[in-house]
Each structure stands twice: as C-alpha cells, then as structure tokens.
Amino acid sequence: MAETVAVILAAGQGKRMHSRLPKVLHRVAGRSLLEHVLAATRQAGIEDNIIVIGHGAEEVRAALGPEQKYALQEQQLGTGHALAQARQAAGEAATVLVLCGDTPLIRPATLSGLLHHHRATGAAVTILAARIADPTGYGRIIRDGQGQVKGIVEERDATPVEKAINEINTGIYCFAAAFLWPALARLKPDNDQGEYYLTDVVAMAVSQGLRVETLVAGDAGEVLGVNDRAQLAAAGAVWRRRINTALMLDGVTIIDPEATYIDVTVTIGKDTIIYPATFLEGHTIIGAGCSLGPGTTIRDSQVGDGSTVIHAVVLESTIGPGCQVGPFAYLRPGTVLEAGVKVGDFVEIKASRIGRGSKVPHLTYLGDATVGMGVNIGAGTITCNYDGRQKWPTIIEDGAFIGSNTNLVAPVRVGAGALVGAGSTITEDVPAGALALARERQVNLPTRGKKGDEKRQEK
C-alpha cells in the first residue's frame, strides 16, 4: 500500500484556450501541461498517481498511455466531485496530495516541502498558499486573529476587505485520507453553480476543530495555472529560462537564451555553443563541443561530439562525431551520418546511411541510400528512389566518386572506387574501379551558333 497518492484534476474543458484539444494536453517545453505535473510528483517521490479525466478523456488516455491510472468524471460538477471520483483508485493511502493538471511550473521540491509540513504537523488539511501582487481571480485564504485558517473565499463571493488579501489558495492540497473521503461524501452543492467545491472540505475541517495548515510557496510564479494561450506562452518562457540557465551553469554556452528553445527532454554536453533561433526538441542528445545554429531545428536526434550544424533541420536522425551539416541542409527521419561526414548547402537526405568521411557538399538528394566511406557526391546528384509505387535502394561503395548532376536510378549499386562521369543517368550497376558514362556524345555544329544564326537572319 502506498503511503501517499497524488490525484491530478484534469477533467476540465479549458474554454478560454479556444481549442479542440483538451487544455492539459497543450505543450510547453516538450511536455504537455499534465506531463509536467506528473513529472513533478514523481520527482517528489510519489509513484502512485491518479489522473481524473472528463472532457476529452479518450484523448488524454491516448496521449499518456494505458500505464497511467485514471478516474473518470463523467459530469463536471466541481473540484470536490472530481476528487471523489478517485476514491476507489486511491485505495488505502494515508495521505492524498491534490493538484491541478494545468500547473506546469510546480517544482518537485515544493511538493516535497508540502508533504513534509503536512506530516510534521499532523494536519487534516495542508494548503499550498502563495502571496501575489495581483490576486484577482484567485480564492483568498481567510485567517482569524491568531492567524489560524478560517476558510477560503472565492473571488466572486469575497467582500472588498477580503479582496484586498493577497494570500491565495493555489488549488494544491495535502489531506489526511481518514478525514478527506468521509468529508467528500458529505459535500453539498449549495451554491449558484450547483457544484461540489473542494474548498468546502477545508471549511468542514475548520468547523470540526481539526488542524488546517498552510505552506506559502517560496516562488509564487510556480503555482500559477494556465488558462489561456497568453498564459501558456508565459509558462513556456519560464521553462525556457529554467532549462537554459541550468544548461549554462553546467557548461553549455547559449549566445542568446531568450532566443533559444530547448525542451526539458534534451541533454547537451559541455562546451557546446548554441546560437540564436535554435530549437532542440523531443528526445534529442547533443554531444560535447558541438556548435549548433543559428536558425537550426533538431528533433528526436543525436549529434556526436564536435559536430557543427548550421541553418539546418534534423529530424529523427543520427549525426556522428566531427560532422559538418549545413547551411540549409535537411536530414529527414532515418538518416545516419558516420564520423567526419560533411553535408553542405541545399542537401536533403532521407533514410540513408553516409559512411565515415564521405562528403555531400551541395544541391543533392539522397533517399534510401547506403553510402560507404570516403565517397564524394557531386553537386546536383539525385537518387531516383521512387518509381511511383515503392522505394528502391541505392548503394555506393567505399571510395566512389559521383560526378556532378548525376541521376542514380534505383535499384542500383556503384562499386568501390568507381567513378561516375558528370551528367550521367545511371540505370545499371557500376563495377568496382570502373568509369561509368551515361550521356549522349557531344556534337558541335560549327555554323549553328549565335553568329551563324545572325547571318541566316540577314539573308
């Protein structure tokens, strides 16, 4: 039996997002809002997490997978009603941590501190509070003359004096399960909205003379929720500062942190330099001593030590150590560059392996190709890999030289050390060490040039 269970409320529609996508699935810094919350609870040591879903339930299930534990709120009847749906899934856990699925900035240390305070004080309820300059829209924490919590009043119900209070309820709580579940069973929808409010459970604890504690978050910014696209962008900016600061303190140079976008799932080695307008996304691993950008996107890829990628797009690819990519190169999924490969300007490579030390300097398309070591691919070379029905492979063996403006009509193999003359269209295999020429012989007509044309016009 888990000592603590976390219940994440993620059933709301999020109308202010004006989106077909459930609010908690909108993404910030490489994760959905909900995934950020889950990551925080797990890093705080809570492995038993229950997600209360409702609006867009199937989309949330599909996004997070069947390994998660879910509770369904079929009708959205308030936060108290939502939490009650998790009763069976929570089992016999003694402590229930309640969070909202739209708070992607919450830190694991804050959750750990809340749990520690709750256990140390033996409280029935511990509220994570925050003090903010403008509390508009938040529930205020009301205290008595001795500083004890009397209750929580929502903005719409607050008096002018209560609205002046800047200590807010963040919507994150710890409950003693022995108090919580019976209290939820007694909740009544005695309000204009006809909903079951979780804040009324706090009022129950106060009325019963039970201990109600608060812990004020050290950084009020981390408890703010995301309700619209502007707040989503603001949360992204906070995550960007966190990620970039941590990387710089760990030995990565970021020329302009405000113009560099790195997902939380990315790892980067020391002494790498990142230039502005660079996007590093997904499960990307960057080695040490690399130079990335400007104007570069790398997603779900690996870049080896000492490689340079400039003005390029790299998707689901592997770049070995000491490679040069760009400017204006496009590596599509399935591309593998071995050590020391050069891929230059206006080159597109898809589902191909390029051998150690080979060069693809410019104006080339390689698709479904295997290129050996020490190969030179001339400008304007194309692998004609698609016949309208299926893709075919091209194999270029070690040390081959492909002349400029060559068409390699797949399936085809160019042998080791072979030379293909510029302007050739190769439709048959080229033996190792051979010279292949596949173009019409040049014919010069002495009187058919420009001067000859002028003379004919004079006649």
Short mmCIF file of C-alpha atoms in Angstrom, two decimals:
data_model
loop_
_atom_site.label_atom_id
_atom_site.label_comp_id
_atom_site.label_asym_id
_atom_site.label_seq_id
_atom_site.Cartn_x
_atom_site.Cartn_y
_atom_site.Cartn_z
CA MET A 1 0.00 0.00 0.00
CA ALA A 2 1.35 3.43 -0.95
CA GLU A 3 1.66 5.89 1.92
CA THR A 4 0.83 8.82 -0.38
CA VAL A 5 -1.23 9.04 -3.53
CA ALA A 6 -1.36 12.06 -5.83
CA VAL A 7 -4.64 12.94 -7.53
CA ILE A 8 -4.33 15.26 -10.52
CA LEU A 9 -7.52 17.02 -11.55
CA ALA A 10 -7.58 17.13 -15.35
CA ALA A 11 -11.24 16.87 -16.31
CA GLY A 12 -11.98 20.49 -17.18
CA GLN A 13 -12.69 21.77 -20.66
CA GLY A 14 -10.49 24.84 -20.60
CA LYS A 15 -12.86 27.04 -22.58
CA ARG A 16 -10.53 30.04 -22.57
CA MET A 17 -8.00 28.10 -24.64
CA HIS A 18 -10.50 28.13 -27.53
CA SER A 19 -9.16 24.79 -28.68
CA ARG A 20 -10.43 21.36 -29.73
CA LEU A 21 -7.51 19.90 -27.75
CA PRO A 22 -8.07 19.32 -24.02
CA LYS A 23 -6.28 22.08 -22.11
CA VAL A 24 -3.99 19.74 -20.18
CA LEU A 25 -2.58 18.34 -23.44
CA HIS A 26 -1.27 21.70 -24.68
CA ARG A 27 2.51 21.57 -24.70
CA VAL A 28 5.24 23.62 -23.05
CA ALA A 29 8.98 22.90 -23.36
CA GLY A 30 8.48 19.43 -24.82
CA ARG A 31 5.79 18.11 -22.49
CA SER A 32 2.07 18.56 -22.08
CA LEU A 33 0.89 20.57 -19.09
CA LEU A 34 -0.26 17.33 -17.50
CA GLU A 35 3.06 15.57 -18.13
CA HIS A 36 4.89 18.39 -16.34
CA VAL A 37 2.69 17.88 -13.28
CA LEU A 38 3.22 14.10 -13.38
CA ALA A 39 6.99 14.60 -13.66
CA ALA A 40 6.94 16.87 -10.61
CA THR A 41 5.02 14.39 -8.44
CA ARG A 42 7.30 11.52 -9.43
CA GLN A 43 10.42 13.53 -8.78
CA ALA A 44 8.93 14.35 -5.38
CA GLY A 45 8.88 10.60 -4.71
CA ILE A 46 5.19 9.87 -5.40
CA GLU A 47 4.81 6.92 -7.73
CA ASP A 48 1.07 6.34 -7.23
CA ASN A 49 -0.65 8.98 -9.38
CA ILE A 50 -4.32 9.12 -10.35
CA ILE A 51 -5.47 11.36 -13.19
CA VAL A 52 -9.10 12.47 -13.03
CA ILE A 53 -10.26 12.85 -16.62
CA GLY A 54 -13.51 14.08 -18.14
CA HIS A 55 -13.56 16.45 -21.10
CA GLY A 56 -11.51 14.81 -23.88
CA ALA A 57 -10.98 11.74 -21.71
CA GLU A 58 -10.06 9.44 -24.59
CA GLU A 59 -7.58 11.94 -25.98
CA VAL A 60 -5.89 12.19 -22.60
CA ARG A 61 -5.75 8.40 -22.30
CA ALA A 62 -4.27 8.10 -25.78
CA ALA A 63 -1.65 10.78 -25.08
CA LEU A 64 -0.47 9.44 -21.73
CA GLY A 65 -0.93 5.74 -22.37
CA PRO A 66 -2.60 2.81 -20.61
CA GLU A 67 0.11 2.51 -17.94
CA GLN A 68 -1.36 5.53 -16.12
CA LYS A 69 -4.08 5.22 -13.50
CA TYR A 70 -7.28 7.09 -14.37
CA ALA A 71 -10.57 8.03 -12.73
CA LEU A 72 -13.45 9.28 -14.89
CA GLN A 73 -15.59 12.30 -14.02
CA GLU A 74 -18.43 11.90 -16.48
CA GLN A 75 -20.10 15.16 -15.48
CA GLN A 76 -18.01 18.18 -14.49
CA LEU A 77 -19.69 19.04 -11.18
CA GLY A 78 -16.85 20.83 -9.43
CA THR A 79 -13.47 20.08 -7.89
CA GLY A 80 -14.88 18.24 -4.90
CA HIS A 81 -16.88 15.96 -7.17
CA ALA A 82 -13.81 15.39 -9.35
CA LEU A 83 -11.67 14.34 -6.38
CA ALA A 84 -14.41 11.99 -5.13
CA GLN A 85 -14.15 10.01 -8.39
CA ALA A 86 -10.64 8.93 -7.34
CA ARG A 87 -11.78 7.30 -4.10
CA GLN A 88 -11.63 3.71 -5.30
CA ALA A 89 -8.36 4.11 -7.20
CA ALA A 90 -6.71 5.75 -4.17
CA GLY A 91 -7.08 2.61 -2.11
CA GLU A 92 -5.89 2.84 1.49
CA ALA A 93 -3.22 5.53 1.09
CA ALA A 94 -3.00 7.60 4.27
CA THR A 95 -2.18 10.92 2.55
CA VAL A 96 -3.76 12.39 -0.56
CA LEU A 97 -1.93 15.11 -2.49
CA VAL A 98 -4.28 17.04 -4.80
CA LEU A 99 -3.03 19.07 -7.76
CA CYS A 100 -4.42 20.67 -10.89
CA GLY A 101 -3.32 19.37 -14.27
CA ASP A 102 -2.74 22.88 -15.63
CA THR A 103 0.12 23.93 -13.30
CA PRO A 104 3.24 23.01 -15.31
CA LEU A 105 5.62 25.18 -13.29
CA ILE A 106 5.25 23.45 -9.92
CA ARG A 107 8.61 22.23 -8.62
CA PRO A 108 9.20 18.81 -7.04
CA ALA A 109 10.91 20.46 -4.07
CA THR A 110 7.76 22.48 -3.34
CA LEU A 111 5.63 19.32 -3.32
CA SER A 112 8.15 17.55 -1.09
CA GLY A 113 8.10 20.50 1.30
CA LEU A 114 4.30 20.49 1.39
CA LEU A 115 4.19 16.78 2.20
CA HIS A 116 6.83 17.15 4.89
CA HIS A 117 4.97 20.05 6.52
CA HIS A 118 1.68 18.15 6.41
CA ARG A 119 3.14 15.07 8.08
CA ALA A 120 5.17 17.01 10.63
CA THR A 121 2.16 19.00 11.85
CA GLY A 122 -0.32 16.13 11.77
CA ALA A 123 -2.83 18.35 9.98
CA ALA A 124 -6.08 17.15 8.48
CA VAL A 125 -5.59 19.63 5.62
CA THR A 126 -2.49 21.49 4.44
CA ILE A 127 -2.97 24.14 1.78
CA LEU A 128 -0.21 25.34 -0.51
CA ALA A 129 -0.63 29.09 -0.43
CA ALA A 130 1.09 31.91 -2.28
CA ARG A 131 1.36 35.66 -1.93
CA ILE A 132 0.99 37.56 -5.19
CA ALA A 133 0.79 41.24 -6.05
CA ASP A 134 -2.46 40.89 -8.00
CA PRO A 135 -4.67 38.14 -6.53
CA THR A 136 -7.60 38.86 -8.86
CA GLY A 137 -9.38 35.66 -9.83
CA TYR A 138 -7.98 33.52 -7.00
CA GLY A 139 -9.59 32.28 -3.83
CA ARG A 140 -8.34 34.15 -0.73
CA ILE A 141 -7.23 32.44 2.46
CA ILE A 142 -9.10 33.90 5.42
CA ARG A 143 -7.46 33.80 8.88
CA ASP A 144 -8.65 34.64 12.38
CA GLY A 145 -6.99 36.97 14.85
CA GLN A 146 -4.49 34.27 15.85
CA GLY A 147 -3.51 33.61 12.25
CA GLN A 148 -5.34 30.31 12.01
CA VAL A 149 -7.12 29.42 8.77
CA LYS A 150 -10.86 30.08 8.94
CA GLY A 151 -11.62 29.19 5.34
CA ILE A 152 -11.21 30.04 1.67
CA VAL A 153 -13.41 32.58 -0.06
CA GLU A 154 -13.69 32.68 -3.84
CA GLU A 155 -13.25 35.94 -5.74
CA ARG A 156 -16.91 36.22 -6.69
CA ASP A 157 -18.01 35.81 -3.05
CA ALA A 158 -15.36 38.00 -1.44
CA THR A 159 -16.08 41.32 0.27
CA PRO A 160 -13.94 44.37 -0.61
CA VAL A 161 -11.87 43.75 2.53
CA GLU A 162 -11.36 40.10 1.61
CA LYS A 163 -10.43 41.00 -1.96
CA ALA A 164 -7.56 43.08 -0.59
CA ILE A 165 -5.97 39.91 0.85
CA ASN A 166 -3.01 38.80 -1.27
CA GLU A 167 -2.60 35.30 0.19
CA ILE A 168 -4.21 32.95 -2.30
CA ASN A 169 -5.23 29.33 -2.48
CA THR A 170 -3.18 27.63 -5.22
CA GLY A 171 -5.51 24.63 -5.50
CA ILE A 172 -2.78 22.27 -4.27
CA TYR A 173 -3.53 20.44 -1.02
CA CYS A 174 -2.49 17.59 1.24
CA PHE A 175 -5.29 15.75 3.00
CA ALA A 176 -5.38 13.10 5.66
CA ALA A 177 -7.33 10.40 3.86
CA ALA A 178 -9.21 9.43 7.02
CA PHE A 179 -10.75 12.91 7.06
CA LEU A 180 -10.97 13.54 3.29
CA TRP A 181 -13.09 10.70 1.98
CA PRO A 182 -15.91 10.96 4.54
CA ALA A 183 -15.90 14.74 4.11
CA LEU A 184 -16.30 14.45 0.35
CA ALA A 185 -19.26 12.13 0.88
CA ARG A 186 -20.97 14.88 2.90
CA LEU A 187 -20.41 17.71 0.41
CA LYS A 188 -23.48 19.57 -0.83
CA PRO A 189 -23.79 21.70 -3.97
CA ASP A 190 -25.11 24.68 -2.03
CA ASN A 191 -24.06 27.40 -4.47
CA ASP A 192 -25.31 29.17 -7.56
CA GLN A 193 -23.35 26.85 -9.85
CA GLY A 194 -24.72 23.68 -8.27
CA GLU A 195 -21.20 22.30 -7.94
CA TYR A 196 -19.28 20.46 -5.22
CA TYR A 197 -16.42 22.69 -4.11
CA LEU A 198 -13.23 21.26 -2.66
CA THR A 199 -12.80 24.46 -0.66
CA ASP A 200 -15.90 23.46 1.32
CA VAL A 201 -13.92 20.48 2.63
CA VAL A 202 -11.48 22.95 4.19
CA ALA A 203 -14.45 24.69 5.86
CA MET A 204 -15.58 21.30 7.22
CA ALA A 205 -12.18 20.71 8.81
CA VAL A 206 -12.29 24.14 10.45
CA SER A 207 -15.82 23.59 11.76
CA GLN A 208 -14.77 20.25 13.27
CA GLY A 209 -11.85 21.88 15.05
CA LEU A 210 -9.29 19.91 13.03
CA ARG A 211 -5.87 21.26 12.27
CA VAL A 212 -5.65 23.19 8.99
CA GLU A 213 -2.17 24.26 7.94
CA THR A 214 -0.70 26.31 5.13
CA LEU A 215 2.68 26.40 3.49
CA VAL A 216 3.49 29.52 1.49
CA ALA A 217 5.31 28.78 -1.79
CA GLY A 218 8.69 30.47 -1.97
CA ASP A 219 8.13 31.36 -5.63
CA ALA A 220 4.56 32.36 -6.36
CA GLY A 221 5.17 32.02 -10.08
CA GLU A 222 5.46 28.23 -9.96
CA VAL A 223 1.90 27.73 -8.74
CA LEU A 224 0.17 29.80 -11.41
CA GLY A 225 -2.15 27.86 -13.70
CA VAL A 226 -2.54 28.03 -17.47
CA ASN A 227 -5.99 29.09 -18.62
CA ASP A 228 -5.38 30.73 -21.99
CA ARG A 229 -2.78 30.93 -24.76
CA ALA A 230 -1.12 34.00 -23.28
CA GLN A 231 -0.52 32.16 -20.01
CA LEU A 232 0.69 29.15 -21.99
CA ALA A 233 3.33 31.34 -23.64
CA ALA A 234 4.27 32.83 -20.28
CA ALA A 235 4.74 29.34 -18.81
CA GLY A 236 6.91 28.46 -21.81
CA ALA A 237 9.11 31.49 -21.14
CA VAL A 238 9.59 30.41 -17.51
CA TRP A 239 10.53 26.88 -18.54
CA ARG A 240 12.91 28.27 -21.17
CA ARG A 241 14.72 30.32 -18.53
CA ARG A 242 14.92 27.33 -16.19
CA ILE A 243 16.27 24.99 -18.84
CA ASN A 244 18.75 27.42 -20.37
CA THR A 245 20.05 28.62 -17.01
CA ALA A 246 20.65 25.05 -15.85
CA LEU A 247 22.50 24.22 -19.08
CA MET A 248 24.68 27.32 -18.90
CA LEU A 249 25.58 26.56 -15.28
CA ASP A 250 26.54 23.06 -16.45
CA GLY A 251 28.99 24.27 -19.09
CA VAL A 252 26.92 24.95 -22.22
CA THR A 253 27.27 28.32 -23.96
CA ILE A 254 23.98 29.85 -25.10
CA ILE A 255 24.59 33.07 -27.01
CA ASP A 256 21.06 34.45 -26.54
CA PRO A 257 18.97 32.46 -24.02
CA GLU A 258 15.81 34.42 -24.81
CA ALA A 259 16.00 33.32 -28.47
CA THR A 260 16.95 29.67 -27.85
CA TYR A 261 14.27 27.00 -27.40
CA ILE A 262 15.28 23.75 -25.72
CA ASP A 263 12.87 21.08 -24.47
CA VAL A 264 13.20 19.71 -20.97
CA THR A 265 13.80 16.26 -22.50
CA VAL A 266 17.02 17.34 -24.28
CA THR A 267 20.55 16.61 -22.96
CA ILE A 268 23.61 18.60 -24.05
CA GLY A 269 27.31 18.01 -23.42
CA LYS A 270 29.74 20.56 -22.06
CA ASP A 271 31.44 23.19 -24.23
CA THR A 272 28.70 23.09 -26.83
CA ILE A 273 27.81 26.50 -28.24
CA ILE A 274 24.22 27.27 -29.21
CA TYR A 275 23.43 30.26 -31.41
CA PRO A 276 20.10 32.12 -31.58
CA ALA A 277 16.93 30.83 -33.26
CA THR A 278 17.89 27.22 -32.45
CA PHE A 279 15.18 24.72 -31.47
CA LEU A 280 16.24 21.48 -29.76
CA GLU A 281 13.18 19.30 -29.31
CA GLY A 282 11.99 15.90 -28.14
CA HIS A 283 14.40 13.17 -27.10
CA THR A 284 17.50 14.82 -28.52
CA ILE A 285 21.03 14.16 -27.28
CA ILE A 286 23.79 16.63 -28.15
CA GLY A 287 27.42 15.72 -27.51
CA ALA A 288 30.23 17.85 -26.11
CA GLY A 289 31.99 20.60 -28.03
CA CYS A 290 29.33 21.00 -30.71
CA SER A 291 28.26 24.18 -32.48
CA LEU A 292 24.55 24.48 -33.24
CA GLY A 293 22.75 27.23 -35.14
CA PRO A 294 21.81 29.86 -35.81
CA GLY A 295 18.47 29.01 -37.38
CA THR A 296 18.57 25.28 -36.63
CA THR A 297 15.91 22.75 -35.62
CA ILE A 298 16.96 19.35 -34.24
CA ARG A 299 14.21 16.97 -33.10
CA ASP A 300 14.44 13.45 -31.66
CA SER A 301 18.02 13.12 -32.90
CA GLN A 302 21.57 12.51 -31.73
CA VAL A 303 24.56 14.72 -32.53
CA GLY A 304 28.05 13.42 -31.78
CA ASP A 305 30.89 15.28 -30.10
CA GLY A 306 32.48 18.14 -32.01
CA SER A 307 29.87 18.36 -34.77
CA THR A 308 28.63 21.57 -36.37
CA VAL A 309 25.03 22.09 -37.50
CA ILE A 310 24.13 25.47 -39.00
CA HIS A 311 20.86 26.66 -40.59
CA ALA A 312 19.60 23.08 -40.83
CA VAL A 313 16.61 20.89 -39.99
CA VAL A 314 17.41 17.50 -38.46
CA LEU A 315 14.56 15.08 -37.70
CA GLU A 316 14.91 11.63 -36.12
CA SER A 317 18.45 11.29 -37.35
CA THR A 318 21.89 10.43 -36.01
CA ILE A 319 24.92 12.65 -36.66
CA GLY A 320 28.25 11.12 -35.72
CA PRO A 321 31.22 12.91 -34.14
CA GLY A 322 33.09 15.56 -36.09
CA CYS A 323 30.43 16.07 -38.76
CA GLN A 324 29.52 19.28 -40.58
CA VAL A 325 25.90 19.85 -41.55
CA GLY A 326 24.57 22.89 -43.38
CA PRO A 327 23.88 25.59 -44.09
CA PHE A 328 20.38 24.87 -45.41
CA ALA A 329 20.56 21.09 -45.11
CA TYR A 330 17.59 18.84 -44.34
CA LEU A 331 18.12 15.47 -42.65
CA ARG A 332 14.87 13.52 -42.66
CA PRO A 333 13.97 10.57 -40.42
CA GLY A 334 16.23 7.54 -40.61
CA THR A 335 19.37 9.39 -41.68
CA VAL A 336 22.67 8.30 -40.15
CA LEU A 337 25.92 10.21 -40.67
CA GLU A 338 29.01 8.39 -39.52
CA ALA A 339 32.06 10.22 -38.15
CA GLY A 340 33.53 13.10 -40.14
CA VAL A 341 30.79 13.37 -42.76
CA LYS A 342 30.17 16.69 -44.49
CA VAL A 343 26.66 17.59 -45.65
CA GLY A 344 26.58 21.01 -47.26
CA ASP A 345 24.09 23.55 -48.51
CA PHE A 346 20.76 22.58 -50.07
CA VAL A 347 21.23 18.87 -49.42
CA GLU A 348 18.31 16.62 -48.44
CA ILE A 349 18.92 13.13 -47.08
CA LYS A 350 16.23 10.63 -46.13
CA ALA A 351 16.52 7.14 -44.60
CA SER A 352 20.14 6.83 -45.66
CA ARG A 353 23.49 5.94 -44.07
CA ILE A 354 26.51 8.00 -45.08
CA GLY A 355 29.87 6.39 -44.32
CA ARG A 356 32.82 7.79 -42.42
CA GLY A 357 34.50 10.79 -44.04
CA SER A 358 32.15 10.98 -47.03
CA LYS A 359 31.11 14.32 -48.50
CA VAL A 360 27.78 15.50 -49.86
CA PRO A 361 28.70 19.14 -50.36
CA HIS A 362 25.68 20.72 -52.08
CA LEU A 363 22.48 20.56 -54.14
CA THR A 364 21.86 16.84 -53.65
CA TYR A 365 19.04 14.47 -52.73
CA LEU A 366 19.86 11.04 -51.27
CA GLY A 367 16.96 8.78 -50.36
CA ASP A 368 17.08 5.14 -49.22
CA ALA A 369 20.79 5.09 -49.91
CA THR A 370 23.80 3.42 -48.33
CA VAL A 371 26.99 5.36 -48.96
CA GLY A 372 30.35 3.90 -48.00
CA MET A 373 33.46 5.54 -46.56
CA GLY A 374 35.40 8.29 -48.33
CA VAL A 375 32.77 8.86 -51.04
CA ASN A 376 32.37 12.20 -52.81
CA ILE A 377 28.89 13.09 -54.10
CA GLY A 378 28.98 15.83 -56.74
CA ALA A 379 26.59 18.78 -56.85
CA GLY A 380 23.17 18.07 -58.31
CA THR A 381 23.25 14.32 -57.68
CA ILE A 382 19.88 12.64 -57.17
CA THR A 383 18.96 9.12 -56.14
CA CYS A 384 15.81 8.31 -58.10
CA ASN A 385 14.42 6.02 -55.41
CA TYR A 386 10.66 6.08 -56.06
CA ASP A 387 9.03 4.54 -59.11
CA GLY A 388 5.52 5.66 -58.26
CA ARG A 389 4.73 2.51 -56.32
CA GLN A 390 7.60 1.73 -53.99
CA LYS A 391 11.01 2.93 -52.79
CA TRP A 392 14.22 1.30 -54.05
CA PRO A 393 17.74 1.34 -52.57
CA THR A 394 20.92 2.87 -53.92
CA ILE A 395 24.30 1.54 -52.74
CA ILE A 396 27.52 3.49 -53.26
CA GLU A 397 30.58 1.62 -52.03
CA ASP A 398 33.77 2.92 -50.39
CA GLY A 399 35.86 5.46 -52.25
CA ALA A 400 33.49 6.00 -55.15
CA PHE A 401 33.27 9.39 -56.86
CA ILE A 402 29.93 10.57 -58.21
CA GLY A 403 30.22 13.40 -60.72
CA SER A 404 28.00 16.47 -60.69
CA ASN A 405 24.44 16.34 -61.99
CA THR A 406 24.19 12.55 -61.80
CA ASN A 407 20.91 10.63 -61.64
CA LEU A 408 21.19 7.27 -59.88
CA VAL A 409 18.07 5.31 -60.88
CA ALA A 410 17.42 2.79 -58.12
CA PRO A 411 17.82 -0.04 -57.52
CA VAL A 412 21.46 0.43 -58.42
CA ARG A 413 24.95 -0.18 -56.98
CA VAL A 414 28.15 1.77 -57.62
CA GLY A 415 31.18 -0.34 -56.76
CA ALA A 416 34.14 0.60 -54.59
CA GLY A 417 36.50 3.12 -56.19
CA ALA A 418 34.23 3.60 -59.21
CA LEU A 419 33.92 6.93 -61.00
CA VAL A 420 30.65 8.21 -62.46
CA GLY A 421 31.05 10.94 -65.05
CA ALA A 422 29.24 14.22 -64.59
CA GLY A 423 25.79 14.46 -66.15
CA SER A 424 25.24 10.69 -66.23
CA THR A 425 21.98 8.86 -65.69
CA ILE A 426 22.96 5.51 -64.19
CA THR A 427 20.41 2.73 -64.60
CA GLU A 428 22.74 -0.31 -64.25
CA ASP A 429 25.27 -1.36 -61.62
CA VAL A 430 28.78 0.10 -61.97
CA PRO A 431 31.59 -2.41 -61.24
CA ALA A 432 34.27 -1.59 -58.69
CA GLY A 433 37.02 0.61 -60.12
CA ALA A 434 35.13 1.30 -63.36
CA LEU A 435 34.37 4.61 -65.08
CA ALA A 436 30.68 4.96 -65.94
CA LEU A 437 29.47 7.41 -68.59
CA ALA A 438 25.79 7.51 -69.40
CA ARG A 439 25.13 10.58 -71.53
CA GLU A 440 24.88 11.48 -75.21
CA ARG A 441 28.15 12.24 -77.02
CA GLN A 442 28.62 15.97 -77.57
CA VAL A 443 28.12 17.17 -81.13
CA ASN A 444 29.39 20.61 -82.26
CA LEU A 445 27.76 22.18 -85.36
CA PRO A 446 30.15 24.95 -86.48
CA THR A 447 27.61 27.18 -88.30
CA ARG A 448 24.67 26.75 -85.94
CA GLY A 449 25.82 29.05 -83.12
CA LYS A 450 24.79 32.60 -82.42
CA LYS A 451 26.86 34.16 -85.21
CA GLY A 452 25.56 31.68 -87.71
CA ASP A 453 22.01 32.47 -86.67
CA GLU A 454 22.62 36.20 -87.21
CA LYS A 455 23.91 35.57 -90.74
CA ARG A 456 20.85 33.50 -91.60
CA GLN A 457 18.57 36.28 -90.38
CA GLU A 458 20.40 38.80 -92.63
CA LYS A 459 19.55 36.70 -95.68
#
